[in-house]
PDB file of C-alpha atoms in Angstrom:
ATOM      1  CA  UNK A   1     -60.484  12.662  11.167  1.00 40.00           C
ATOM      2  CA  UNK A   2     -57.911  10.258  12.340  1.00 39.00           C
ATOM      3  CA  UNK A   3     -57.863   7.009  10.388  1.00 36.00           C
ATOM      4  CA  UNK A   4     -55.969   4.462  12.501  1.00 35.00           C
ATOM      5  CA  UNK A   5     -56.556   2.457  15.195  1.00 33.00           C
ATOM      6  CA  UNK A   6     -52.625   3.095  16.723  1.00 34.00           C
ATOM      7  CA  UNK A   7     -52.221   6.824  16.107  1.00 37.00           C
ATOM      8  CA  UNK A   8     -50.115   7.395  20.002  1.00 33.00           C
ATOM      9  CA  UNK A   9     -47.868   9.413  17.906  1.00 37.00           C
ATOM     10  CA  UNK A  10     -46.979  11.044  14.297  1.00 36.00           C
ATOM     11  CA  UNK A  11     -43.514  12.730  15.973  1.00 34.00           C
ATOM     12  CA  UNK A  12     -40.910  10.206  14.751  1.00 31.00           C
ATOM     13  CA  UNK A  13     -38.217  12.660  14.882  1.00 31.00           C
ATOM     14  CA  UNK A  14     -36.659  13.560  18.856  1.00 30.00           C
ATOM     15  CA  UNK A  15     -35.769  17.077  17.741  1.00 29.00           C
ATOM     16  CA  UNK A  16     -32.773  17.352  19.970  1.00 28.00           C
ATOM     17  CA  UNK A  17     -31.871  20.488  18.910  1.00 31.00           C
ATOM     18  CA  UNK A  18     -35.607  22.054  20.235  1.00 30.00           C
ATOM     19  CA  UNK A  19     -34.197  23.788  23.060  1.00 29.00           C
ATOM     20  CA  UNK A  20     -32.353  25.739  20.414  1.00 30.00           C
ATOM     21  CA  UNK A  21     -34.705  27.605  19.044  1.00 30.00           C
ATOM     22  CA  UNK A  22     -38.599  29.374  18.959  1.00 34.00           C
ATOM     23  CA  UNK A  23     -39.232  28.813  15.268  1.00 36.00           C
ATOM     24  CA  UNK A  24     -43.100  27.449  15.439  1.00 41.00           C
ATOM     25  CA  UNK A  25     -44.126  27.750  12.263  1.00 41.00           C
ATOM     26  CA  UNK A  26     -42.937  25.825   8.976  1.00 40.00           C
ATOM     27  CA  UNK A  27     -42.204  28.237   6.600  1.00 37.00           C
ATOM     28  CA  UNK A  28     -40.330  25.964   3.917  1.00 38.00           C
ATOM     29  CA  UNK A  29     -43.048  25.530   1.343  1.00 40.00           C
ATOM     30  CA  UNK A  30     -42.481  29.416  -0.109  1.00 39.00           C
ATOM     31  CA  UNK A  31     -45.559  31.169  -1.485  1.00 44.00           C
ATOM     32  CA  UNK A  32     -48.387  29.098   0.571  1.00 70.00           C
ATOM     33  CA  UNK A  33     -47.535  30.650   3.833  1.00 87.00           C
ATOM     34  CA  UNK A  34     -46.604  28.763   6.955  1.00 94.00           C
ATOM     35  CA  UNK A  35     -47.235  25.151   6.934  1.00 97.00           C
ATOM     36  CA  UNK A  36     -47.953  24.867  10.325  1.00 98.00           C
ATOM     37  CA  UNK A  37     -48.742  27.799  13.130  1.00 97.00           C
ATOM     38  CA  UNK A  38     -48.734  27.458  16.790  1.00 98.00           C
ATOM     39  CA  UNK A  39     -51.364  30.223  18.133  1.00 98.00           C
ATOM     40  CA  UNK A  40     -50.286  31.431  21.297  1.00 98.00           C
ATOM     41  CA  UNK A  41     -52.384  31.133  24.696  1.00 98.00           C
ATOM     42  CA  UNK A  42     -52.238  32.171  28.187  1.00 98.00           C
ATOM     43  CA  UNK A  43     -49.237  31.560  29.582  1.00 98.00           C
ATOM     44  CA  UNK A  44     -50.434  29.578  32.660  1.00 97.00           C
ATOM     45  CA  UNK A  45     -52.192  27.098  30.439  1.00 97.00           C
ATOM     46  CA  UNK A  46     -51.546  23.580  29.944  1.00 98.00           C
ATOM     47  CA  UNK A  47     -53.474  22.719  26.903  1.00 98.00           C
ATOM     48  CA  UNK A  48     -52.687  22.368  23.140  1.00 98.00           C
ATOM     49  CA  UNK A  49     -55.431  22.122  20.482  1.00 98.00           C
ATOM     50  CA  UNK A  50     -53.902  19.810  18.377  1.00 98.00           C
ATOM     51  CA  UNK A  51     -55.540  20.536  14.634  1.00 98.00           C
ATOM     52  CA  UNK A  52     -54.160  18.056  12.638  1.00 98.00           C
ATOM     53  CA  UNK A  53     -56.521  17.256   9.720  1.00 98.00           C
ATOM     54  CA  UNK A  54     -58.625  20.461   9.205  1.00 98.00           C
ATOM     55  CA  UNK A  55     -56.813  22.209   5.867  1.00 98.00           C
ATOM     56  CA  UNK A  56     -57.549  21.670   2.651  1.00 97.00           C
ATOM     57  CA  UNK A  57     -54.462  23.504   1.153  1.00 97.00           C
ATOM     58  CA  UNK A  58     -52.347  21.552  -1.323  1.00 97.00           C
ATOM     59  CA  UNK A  59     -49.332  23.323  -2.638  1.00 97.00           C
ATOM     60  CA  UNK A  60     -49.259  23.567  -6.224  1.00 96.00           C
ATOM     61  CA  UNK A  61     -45.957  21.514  -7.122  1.00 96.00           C
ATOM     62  CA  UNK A  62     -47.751  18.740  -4.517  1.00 97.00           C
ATOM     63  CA  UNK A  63     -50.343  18.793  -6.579  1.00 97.00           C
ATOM     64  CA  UNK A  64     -48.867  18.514  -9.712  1.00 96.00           C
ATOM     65  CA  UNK A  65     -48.317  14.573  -8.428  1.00 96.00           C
ATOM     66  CA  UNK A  66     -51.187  14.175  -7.148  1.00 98.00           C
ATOM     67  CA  UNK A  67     -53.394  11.561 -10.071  1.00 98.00           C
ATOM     68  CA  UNK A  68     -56.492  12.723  -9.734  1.00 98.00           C
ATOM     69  CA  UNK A  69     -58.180  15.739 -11.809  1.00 98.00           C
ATOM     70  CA  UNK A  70     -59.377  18.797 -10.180  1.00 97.00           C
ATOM     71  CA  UNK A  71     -63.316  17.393  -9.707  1.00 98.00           C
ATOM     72  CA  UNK A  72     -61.826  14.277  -8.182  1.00 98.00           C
ATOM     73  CA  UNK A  73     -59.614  16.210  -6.626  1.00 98.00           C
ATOM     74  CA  UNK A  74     -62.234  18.453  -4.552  1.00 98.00           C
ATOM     75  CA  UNK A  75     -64.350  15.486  -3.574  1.00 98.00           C
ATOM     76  CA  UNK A  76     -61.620  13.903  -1.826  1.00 98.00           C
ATOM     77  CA  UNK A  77     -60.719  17.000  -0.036  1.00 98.00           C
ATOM     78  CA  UNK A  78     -64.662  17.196   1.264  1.00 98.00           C
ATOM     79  CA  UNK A  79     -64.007  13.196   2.454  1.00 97.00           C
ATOM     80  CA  UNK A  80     -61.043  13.038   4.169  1.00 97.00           C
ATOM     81  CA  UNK A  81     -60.823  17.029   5.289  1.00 98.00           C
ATOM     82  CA  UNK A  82     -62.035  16.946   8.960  1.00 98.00           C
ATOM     83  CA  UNK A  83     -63.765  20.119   7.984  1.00 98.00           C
ATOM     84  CA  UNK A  84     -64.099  23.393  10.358  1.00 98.00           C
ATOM     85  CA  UNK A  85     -62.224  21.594  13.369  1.00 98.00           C
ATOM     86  CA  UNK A  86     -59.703  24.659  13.307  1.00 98.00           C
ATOM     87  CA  UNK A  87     -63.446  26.738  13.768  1.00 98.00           C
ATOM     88  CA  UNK A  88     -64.222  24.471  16.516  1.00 98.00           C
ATOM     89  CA  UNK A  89     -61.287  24.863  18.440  1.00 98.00           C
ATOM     90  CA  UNK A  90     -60.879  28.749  17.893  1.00 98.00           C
ATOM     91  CA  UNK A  91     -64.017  29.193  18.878  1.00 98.00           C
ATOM     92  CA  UNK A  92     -63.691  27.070  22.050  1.00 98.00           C
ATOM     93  CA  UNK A  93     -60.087  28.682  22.800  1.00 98.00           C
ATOM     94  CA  UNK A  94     -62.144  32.253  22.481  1.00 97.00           C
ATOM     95  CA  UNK A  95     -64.300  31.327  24.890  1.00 95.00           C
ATOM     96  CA  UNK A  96     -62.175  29.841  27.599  1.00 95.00           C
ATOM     97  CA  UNK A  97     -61.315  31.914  30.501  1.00 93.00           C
ATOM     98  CA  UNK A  98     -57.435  30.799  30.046  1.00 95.00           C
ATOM     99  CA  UNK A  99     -57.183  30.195  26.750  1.00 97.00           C
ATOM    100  CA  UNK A 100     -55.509  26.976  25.476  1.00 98.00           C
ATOM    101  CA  UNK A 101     -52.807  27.099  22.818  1.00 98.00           C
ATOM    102  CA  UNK A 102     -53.575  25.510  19.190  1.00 98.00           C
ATOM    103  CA  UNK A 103     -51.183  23.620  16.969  1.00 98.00           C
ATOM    104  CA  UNK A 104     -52.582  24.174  13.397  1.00 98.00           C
ATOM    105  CA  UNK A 105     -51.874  22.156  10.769  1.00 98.00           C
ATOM    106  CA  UNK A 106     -52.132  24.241   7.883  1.00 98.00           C
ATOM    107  CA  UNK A 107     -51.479  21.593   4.493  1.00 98.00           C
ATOM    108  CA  UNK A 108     -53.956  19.007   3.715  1.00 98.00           C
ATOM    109  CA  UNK A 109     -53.251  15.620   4.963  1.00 98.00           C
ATOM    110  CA  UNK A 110     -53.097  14.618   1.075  1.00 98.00           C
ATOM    111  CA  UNK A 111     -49.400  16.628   1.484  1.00 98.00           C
ATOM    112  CA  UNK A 112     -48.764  14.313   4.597  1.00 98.00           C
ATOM    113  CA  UNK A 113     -50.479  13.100   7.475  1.00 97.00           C
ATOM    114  CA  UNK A 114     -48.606  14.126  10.186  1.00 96.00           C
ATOM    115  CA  UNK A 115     -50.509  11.684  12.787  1.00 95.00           C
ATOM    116  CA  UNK A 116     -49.052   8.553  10.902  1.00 93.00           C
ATOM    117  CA  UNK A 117     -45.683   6.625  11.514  1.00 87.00           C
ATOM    118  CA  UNK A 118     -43.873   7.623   8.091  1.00 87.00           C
ATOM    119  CA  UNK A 119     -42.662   3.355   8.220  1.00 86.00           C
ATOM    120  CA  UNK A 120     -43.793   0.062   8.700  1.00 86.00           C
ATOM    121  CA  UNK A 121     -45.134   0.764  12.126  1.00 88.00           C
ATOM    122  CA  UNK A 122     -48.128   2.251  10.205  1.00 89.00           C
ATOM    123  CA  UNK A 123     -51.134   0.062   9.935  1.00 89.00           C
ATOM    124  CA  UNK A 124     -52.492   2.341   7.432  1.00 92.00           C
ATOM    125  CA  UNK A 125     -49.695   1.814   4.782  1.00 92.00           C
ATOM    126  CA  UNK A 126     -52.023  -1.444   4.383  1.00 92.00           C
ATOM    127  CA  UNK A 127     -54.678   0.930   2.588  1.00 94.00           C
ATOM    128  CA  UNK A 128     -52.164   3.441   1.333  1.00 94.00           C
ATOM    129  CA  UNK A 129     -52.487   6.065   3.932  1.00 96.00           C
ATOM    130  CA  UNK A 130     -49.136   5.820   5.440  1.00 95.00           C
ATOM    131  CA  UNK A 131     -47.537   9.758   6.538  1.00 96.00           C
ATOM    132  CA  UNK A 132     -47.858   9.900   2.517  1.00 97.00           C
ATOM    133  CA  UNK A 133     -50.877   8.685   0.538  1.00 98.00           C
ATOM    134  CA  UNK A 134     -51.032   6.708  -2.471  1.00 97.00           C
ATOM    135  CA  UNK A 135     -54.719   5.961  -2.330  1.00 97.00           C
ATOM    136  CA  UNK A 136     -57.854   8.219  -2.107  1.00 98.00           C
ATOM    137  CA  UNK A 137     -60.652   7.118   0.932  1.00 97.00           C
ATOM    138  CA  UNK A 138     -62.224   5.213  -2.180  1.00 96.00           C
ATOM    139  CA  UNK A 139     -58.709   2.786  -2.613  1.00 96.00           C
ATOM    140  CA  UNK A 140     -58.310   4.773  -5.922  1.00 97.00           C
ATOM    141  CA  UNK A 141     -54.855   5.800  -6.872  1.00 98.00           C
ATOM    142  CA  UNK A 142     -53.658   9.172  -5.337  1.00 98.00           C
ATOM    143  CA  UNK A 143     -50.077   8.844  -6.216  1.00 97.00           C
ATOM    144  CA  UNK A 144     -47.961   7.089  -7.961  1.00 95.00           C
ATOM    145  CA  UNK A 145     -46.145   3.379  -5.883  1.00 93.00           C
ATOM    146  CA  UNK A 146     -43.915   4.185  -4.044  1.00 92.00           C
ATOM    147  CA  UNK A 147     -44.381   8.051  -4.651  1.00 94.00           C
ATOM    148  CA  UNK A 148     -41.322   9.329  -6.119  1.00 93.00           C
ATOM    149  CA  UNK A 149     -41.246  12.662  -3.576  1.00 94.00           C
ATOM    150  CA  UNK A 150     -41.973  10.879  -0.286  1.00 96.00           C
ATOM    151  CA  UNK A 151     -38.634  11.845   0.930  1.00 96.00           C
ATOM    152  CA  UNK A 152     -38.642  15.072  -0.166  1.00 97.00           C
ATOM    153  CA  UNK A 153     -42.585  15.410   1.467  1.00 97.00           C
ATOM    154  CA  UNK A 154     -41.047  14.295   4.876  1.00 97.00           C
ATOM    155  CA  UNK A 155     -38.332  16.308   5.215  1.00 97.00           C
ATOM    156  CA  UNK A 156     -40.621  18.997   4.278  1.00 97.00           C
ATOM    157  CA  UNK A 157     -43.585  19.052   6.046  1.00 98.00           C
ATOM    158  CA  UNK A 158     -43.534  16.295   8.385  1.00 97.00           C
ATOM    159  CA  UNK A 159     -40.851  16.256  10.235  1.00 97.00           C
ATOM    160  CA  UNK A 160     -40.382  20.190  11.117  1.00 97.00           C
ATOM    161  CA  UNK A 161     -44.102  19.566  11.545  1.00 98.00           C
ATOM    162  CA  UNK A 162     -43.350  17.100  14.638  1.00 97.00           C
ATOM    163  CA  UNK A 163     -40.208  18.633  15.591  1.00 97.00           C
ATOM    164  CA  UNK A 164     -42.297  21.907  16.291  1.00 98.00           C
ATOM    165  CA  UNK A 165     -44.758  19.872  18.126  1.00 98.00           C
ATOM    166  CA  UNK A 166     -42.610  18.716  20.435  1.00 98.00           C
ATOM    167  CA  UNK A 167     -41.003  21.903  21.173  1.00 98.00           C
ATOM    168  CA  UNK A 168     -44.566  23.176  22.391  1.00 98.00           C
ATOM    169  CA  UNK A 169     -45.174  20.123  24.506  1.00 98.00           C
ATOM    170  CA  UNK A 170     -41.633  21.284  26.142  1.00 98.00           C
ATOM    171  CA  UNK A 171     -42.742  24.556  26.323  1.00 98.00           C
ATOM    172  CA  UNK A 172     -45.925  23.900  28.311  1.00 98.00           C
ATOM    173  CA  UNK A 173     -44.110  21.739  30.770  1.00 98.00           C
ATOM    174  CA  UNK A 174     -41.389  24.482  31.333  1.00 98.00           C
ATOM    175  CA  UNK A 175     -44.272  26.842  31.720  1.00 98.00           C
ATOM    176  CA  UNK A 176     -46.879  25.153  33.656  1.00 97.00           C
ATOM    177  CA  UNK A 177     -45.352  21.535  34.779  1.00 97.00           C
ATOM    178  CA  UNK A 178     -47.410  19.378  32.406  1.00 97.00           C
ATOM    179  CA  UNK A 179     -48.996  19.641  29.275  1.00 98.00           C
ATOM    180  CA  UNK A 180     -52.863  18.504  28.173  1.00 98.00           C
ATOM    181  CA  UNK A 181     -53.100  17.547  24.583  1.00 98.00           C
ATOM    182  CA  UNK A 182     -56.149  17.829  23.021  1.00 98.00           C
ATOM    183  CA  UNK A 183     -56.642  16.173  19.140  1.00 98.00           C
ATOM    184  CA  UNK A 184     -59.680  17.637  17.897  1.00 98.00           C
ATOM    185  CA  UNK A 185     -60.944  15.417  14.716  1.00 98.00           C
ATOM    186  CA  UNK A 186     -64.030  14.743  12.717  1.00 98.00           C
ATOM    187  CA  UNK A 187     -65.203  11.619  11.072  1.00 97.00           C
ATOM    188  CA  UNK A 188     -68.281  10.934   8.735  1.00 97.00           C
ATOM    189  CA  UNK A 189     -71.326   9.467   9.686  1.00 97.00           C
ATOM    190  CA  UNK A 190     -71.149   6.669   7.377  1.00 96.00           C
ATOM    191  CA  UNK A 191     -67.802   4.870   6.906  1.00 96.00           C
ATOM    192  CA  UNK A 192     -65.368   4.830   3.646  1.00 95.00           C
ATOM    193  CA  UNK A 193     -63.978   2.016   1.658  1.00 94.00           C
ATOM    194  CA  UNK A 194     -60.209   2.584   3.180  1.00 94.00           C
ATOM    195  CA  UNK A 195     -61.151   2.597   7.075  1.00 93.00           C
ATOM    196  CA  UNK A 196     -59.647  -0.564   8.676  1.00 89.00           C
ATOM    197  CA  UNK A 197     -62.512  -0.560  11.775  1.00 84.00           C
ATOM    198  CA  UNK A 198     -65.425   0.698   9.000  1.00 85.00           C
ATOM    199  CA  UNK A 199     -67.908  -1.906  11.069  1.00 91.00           C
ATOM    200  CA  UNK A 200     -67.540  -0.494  14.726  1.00 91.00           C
ATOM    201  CA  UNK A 201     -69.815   1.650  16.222  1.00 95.00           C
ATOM    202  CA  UNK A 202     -70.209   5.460  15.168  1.00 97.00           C
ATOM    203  CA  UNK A 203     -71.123   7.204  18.340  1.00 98.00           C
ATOM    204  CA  UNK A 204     -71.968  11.091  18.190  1.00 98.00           C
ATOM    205  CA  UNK A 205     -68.797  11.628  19.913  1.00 98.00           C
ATOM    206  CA  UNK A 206     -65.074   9.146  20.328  1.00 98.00           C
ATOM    207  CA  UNK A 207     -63.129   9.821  22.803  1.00 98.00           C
ATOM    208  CA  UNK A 208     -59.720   8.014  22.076  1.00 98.00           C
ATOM    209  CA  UNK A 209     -57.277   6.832  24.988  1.00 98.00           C
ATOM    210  CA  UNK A 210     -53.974   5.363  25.914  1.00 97.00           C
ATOM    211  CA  UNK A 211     -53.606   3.786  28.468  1.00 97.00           C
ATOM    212  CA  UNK A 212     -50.086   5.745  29.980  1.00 98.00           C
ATOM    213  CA  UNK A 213     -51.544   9.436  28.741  1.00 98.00           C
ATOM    214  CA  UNK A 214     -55.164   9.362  29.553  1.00 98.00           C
ATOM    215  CA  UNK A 215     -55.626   9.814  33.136  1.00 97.00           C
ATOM    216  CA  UNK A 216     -58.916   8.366  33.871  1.00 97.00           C
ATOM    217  CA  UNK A 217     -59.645  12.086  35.504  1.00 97.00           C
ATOM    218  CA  UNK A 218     -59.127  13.816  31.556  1.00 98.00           C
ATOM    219  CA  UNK A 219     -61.497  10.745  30.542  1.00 98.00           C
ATOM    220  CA  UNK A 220     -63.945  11.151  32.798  1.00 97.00           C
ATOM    221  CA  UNK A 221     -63.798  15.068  32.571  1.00 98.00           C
ATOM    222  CA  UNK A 222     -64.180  14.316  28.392  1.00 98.00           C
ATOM    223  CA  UNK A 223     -67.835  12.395  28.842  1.00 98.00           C
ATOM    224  CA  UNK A 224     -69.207  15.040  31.659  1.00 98.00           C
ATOM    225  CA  UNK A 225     -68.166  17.914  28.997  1.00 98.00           C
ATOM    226  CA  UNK A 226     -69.255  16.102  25.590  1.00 98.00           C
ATOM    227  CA  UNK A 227     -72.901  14.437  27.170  1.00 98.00           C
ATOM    228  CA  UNK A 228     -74.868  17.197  25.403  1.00 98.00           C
ATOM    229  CA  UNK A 229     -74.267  15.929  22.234  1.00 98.00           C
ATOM    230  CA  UNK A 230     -75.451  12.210  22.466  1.00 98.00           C
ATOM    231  CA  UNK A 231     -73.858   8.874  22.584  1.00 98.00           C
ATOM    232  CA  UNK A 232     -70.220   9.161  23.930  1.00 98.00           C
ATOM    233  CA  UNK A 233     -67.484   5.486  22.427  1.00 98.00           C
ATOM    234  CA  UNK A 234     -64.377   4.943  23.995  1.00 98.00           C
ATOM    235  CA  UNK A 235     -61.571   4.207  21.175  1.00 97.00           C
ATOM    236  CA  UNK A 236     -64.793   3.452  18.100  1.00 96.00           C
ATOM    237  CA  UNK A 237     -64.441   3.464  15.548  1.00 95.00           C
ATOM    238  CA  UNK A 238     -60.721   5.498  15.845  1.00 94.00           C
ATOM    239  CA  UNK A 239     -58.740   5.355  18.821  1.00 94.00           C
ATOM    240  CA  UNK A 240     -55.221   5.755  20.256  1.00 94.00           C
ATOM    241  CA  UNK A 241     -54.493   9.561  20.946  1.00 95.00           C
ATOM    242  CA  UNK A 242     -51.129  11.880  19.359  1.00 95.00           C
ATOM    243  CA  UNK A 243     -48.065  12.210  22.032  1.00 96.00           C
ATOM    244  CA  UNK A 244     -44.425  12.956  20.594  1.00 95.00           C
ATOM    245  CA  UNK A 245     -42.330  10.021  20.656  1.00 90.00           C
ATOM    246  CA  UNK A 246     -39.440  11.966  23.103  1.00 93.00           C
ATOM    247  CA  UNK A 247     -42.761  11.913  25.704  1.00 96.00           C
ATOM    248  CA  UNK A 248     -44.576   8.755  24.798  1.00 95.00           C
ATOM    249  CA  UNK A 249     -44.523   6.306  27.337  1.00 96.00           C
ATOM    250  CA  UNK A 250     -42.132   8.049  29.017  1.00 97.00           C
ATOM    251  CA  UNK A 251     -43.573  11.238  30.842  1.00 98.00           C
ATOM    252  CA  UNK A 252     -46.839  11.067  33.035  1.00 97.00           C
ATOM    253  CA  UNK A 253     -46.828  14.998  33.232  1.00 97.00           C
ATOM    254  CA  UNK A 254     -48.154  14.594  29.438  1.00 98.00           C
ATOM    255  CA  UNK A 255     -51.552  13.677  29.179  1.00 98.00           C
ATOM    256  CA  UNK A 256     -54.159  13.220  25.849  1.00 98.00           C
ATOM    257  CA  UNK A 257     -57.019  12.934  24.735  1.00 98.00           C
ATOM    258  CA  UNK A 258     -58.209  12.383  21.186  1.00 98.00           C
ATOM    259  CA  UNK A 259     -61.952  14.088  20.439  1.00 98.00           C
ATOM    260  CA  UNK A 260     -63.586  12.482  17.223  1.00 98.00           C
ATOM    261  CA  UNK A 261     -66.872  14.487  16.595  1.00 98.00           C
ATOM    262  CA  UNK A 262     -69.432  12.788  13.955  1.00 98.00           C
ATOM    263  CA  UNK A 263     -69.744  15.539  11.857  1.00 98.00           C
ATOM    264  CA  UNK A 264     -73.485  15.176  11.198  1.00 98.00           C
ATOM    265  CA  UNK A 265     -73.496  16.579  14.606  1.00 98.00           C
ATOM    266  CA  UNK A 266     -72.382  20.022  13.278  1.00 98.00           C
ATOM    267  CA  UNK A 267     -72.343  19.614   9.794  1.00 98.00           C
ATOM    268  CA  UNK A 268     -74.616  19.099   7.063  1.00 97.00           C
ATOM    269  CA  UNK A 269     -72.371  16.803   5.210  1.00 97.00           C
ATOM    270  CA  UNK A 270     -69.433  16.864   4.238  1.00 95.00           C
ATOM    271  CA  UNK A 271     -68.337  20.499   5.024  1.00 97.00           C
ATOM    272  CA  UNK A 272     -71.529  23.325   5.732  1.00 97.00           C
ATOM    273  CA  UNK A 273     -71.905  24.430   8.922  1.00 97.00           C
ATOM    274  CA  UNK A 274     -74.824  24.292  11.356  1.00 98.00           C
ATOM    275  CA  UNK A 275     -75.763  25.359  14.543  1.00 97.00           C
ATOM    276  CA  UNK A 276     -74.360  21.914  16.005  1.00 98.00           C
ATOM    277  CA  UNK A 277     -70.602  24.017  15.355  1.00 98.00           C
ATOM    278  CA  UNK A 278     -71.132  26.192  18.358  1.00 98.00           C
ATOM    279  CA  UNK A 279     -72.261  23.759  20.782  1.00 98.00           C
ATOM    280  CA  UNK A 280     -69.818  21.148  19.743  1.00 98.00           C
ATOM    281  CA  UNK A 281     -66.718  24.240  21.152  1.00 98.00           C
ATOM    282  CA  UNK A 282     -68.927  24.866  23.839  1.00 98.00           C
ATOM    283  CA  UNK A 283     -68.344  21.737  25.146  1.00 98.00           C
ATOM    284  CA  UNK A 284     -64.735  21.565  24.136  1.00 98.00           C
ATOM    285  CA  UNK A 285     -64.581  25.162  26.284  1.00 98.00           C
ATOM    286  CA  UNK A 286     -65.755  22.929  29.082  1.00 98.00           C
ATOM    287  CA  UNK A 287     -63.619  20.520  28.680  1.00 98.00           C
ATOM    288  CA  UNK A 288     -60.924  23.338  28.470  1.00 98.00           C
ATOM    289  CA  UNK A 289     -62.177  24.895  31.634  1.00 97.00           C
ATOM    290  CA  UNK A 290     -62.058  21.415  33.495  1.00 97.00           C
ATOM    291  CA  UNK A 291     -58.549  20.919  32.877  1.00 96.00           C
ATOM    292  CA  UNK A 292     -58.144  24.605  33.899  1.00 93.00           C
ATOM    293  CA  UNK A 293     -59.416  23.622  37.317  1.00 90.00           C
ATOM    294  CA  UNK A 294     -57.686  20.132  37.883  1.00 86.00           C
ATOM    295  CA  UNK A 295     -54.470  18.748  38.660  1.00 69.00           C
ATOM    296  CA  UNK A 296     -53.724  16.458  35.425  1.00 63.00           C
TER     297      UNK A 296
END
C-alpha cells in the first residue's frame, strides 16, 4: 500500500559505485535472510515488479524498539502489510510468456519504508510515516521521537535497498534499452486515521502516474488490462509512482506505473485470500504481456 500522495521515488542515494558490482540482495541484517531479493527474469525483458510493502518480517533487535506489544503488534502488520502482493506478482511473472523481473522487499515497512524520502521532502513525516515510523496507521506511538536507531535503520536497510534498485533499473536498460517499472500495492477498502487523502475516492483499482514516466501508452495499456476488475482512478486516493532519483526526471527510456489494488477485490480483509488473487495477476500478466509487445 503506498501512503503518499508524492511517492516518484524512495532511492535517495545515486549509488555511483553500481556499475561495480552484482550484489542484489541485502544480506546485512544476519540471521533473517536477505533483506531484499531481486528474482531474475528473461533476459529480453523490460519490466521490474517492484514489491515494496508485501513482508511482514521484523527483525528481532527492530523489534525490540518497536512500543507496541505483540497483539498490537500483529494488528498493525494486517493494516499496513499490503498483503499477498509478492503472490500477485509471482503468479503474474509465472504466467507471462517473458517473464518480468521482481524486486522484493523482504522487511516490513515498520523496519523502513523504502518508498519514502528519509527527510523533509516527505509529506508523510507529518503523520509519522517518514522512511522510519514513529506512529502506527491509528497515530499511536510506534517508536520512540525522533527514534534513536533511524540512522542506523537507513544505512541498513534503506539505502542498500535503493542502491540495489537502481542497479536493476541499469541493468534492464543495458539489457533491453529501457526499463518498465511496475509498483504493485494494496490498500484497504475503508481508509485509516494516518492517510493524508483518507476522503478521495476508493476505486477497485489506482493506477498512479507521473507525468515524465508514464507514457500515456503504459496508462492506457494499465485500464485495457485492469477493466475486469471494476472501477479504474487515476492518482486516488495514492498516486505518484517509484523511479530512482539517478533516473527521475531525467531518463524517458524509464517508464512507471504504480498499481494500487483494493484488496476487498482479492481479499477477505485484511490478509485471506480469495479467488479475486488469481484474476487480479491475470490481469497484471496482461499488462506484462502488453509491454512485452510495445515500444515504451
Amino acid at each position: 500500500m503506498d501512503t503518499t500522495g508524492t511517492t516518484d521515488t524512495a532511492n535517495t542515494t545515486d549509488a555511483t559505485d553500481a556499475a561495480n558490482t552484482g550484489n542484489t540482495t541485502n544480506v546485512s541484517a544476519q540471521g533473517d535472510g536477505p533483506a531484499f531479493r531481486l528474482v531474475p527474469g528473461h533476459p529480453a525483458s523490460p519490466v521490474i515488479l517492484h514489491v515494496p510493502h508485501g513482508s511482514r518480517a521484523v527483525p528481532a533487535d527492530v523489534r525490540a524498539a518497536l512500543l507496541l506489544d505483540e497483539a498490537a503488534l500483529e494488528r498493525e502488520l494486517d493494516l499496513i502489510t499490503d498483503a499477498r502482493t509478492q503472490d500477485i506478482a509471482e503468479h503474474a511473472a509465472r504466467s507471462a510468456l517473458r517473464p518480468p523481473w521482481r524486486f522484493v522487499n523482504e522487511r516490513s515497512r515498520l523496519v523502513v519504508d523504502p518508498e519514502r524520502f528519509p527527510d523533509e521532502r516527505e509529506e508523510m513525516r507529518r503523520v509519522g510515516m517518514g522512511a522510519v515510523y514513529t506512529r502506527t496507521t491509528q497515530r499511536a506511538a510506534l517508536r520512540p521521537e525522533p527514534p534513536a536507531d533511524e540512522e542506523h535503520l537507513l544505512t541498513t536497510y534503506f539505502h542498500p535497498y535503493a542502491e540495489a534498485m537502481t542497479r536493476a533499473v541499469d541493468d534492464r536498460l543495458e539489457a533491453t534499452g529501457r526499463a518498465v517499472i511496475i509498483d504493485v500495492h494494496s490498500y484497504p477498502s475503508r481508509a485509516l486515521p494516518y492517510e493524508l487523502h483518507g476522503t478521495d475516492p476508493r476505486p477497485a483499482v489506482c493506477l498512479g502516474t507521473d507525468p515524465f514516466h508514464t507514457p500515456a501508452s503504459l496508462l492506457a495499456a494499465a485500464r485495457e488490462a485492469f477493466a475486469p476488475l471494476g472501477e479504474i482512478g487515476l492518482d486516488t486516493p495514492f498516486a505518484g509512482t517509484y523511479v530512482p532519483l539517478r533516473h527521475y526526471g531525467k531518463d524517458a527510456r524509464v517508464s512507471a506505473l504504480m498499481l494500487e489494488l483494493r484488496r476487498d477485490i482479492y481479499l477477505d480483509e485484511p490478509v485471506t485470500p480469495h479467488d479475486g488473487l488469481a484474476e487480479a495477476a491475470g490481469c497484471l500478466a496482461e499488462l506484462i504481456e502488453a509491454v512485452r509487445t510495445s515500444g515504451w
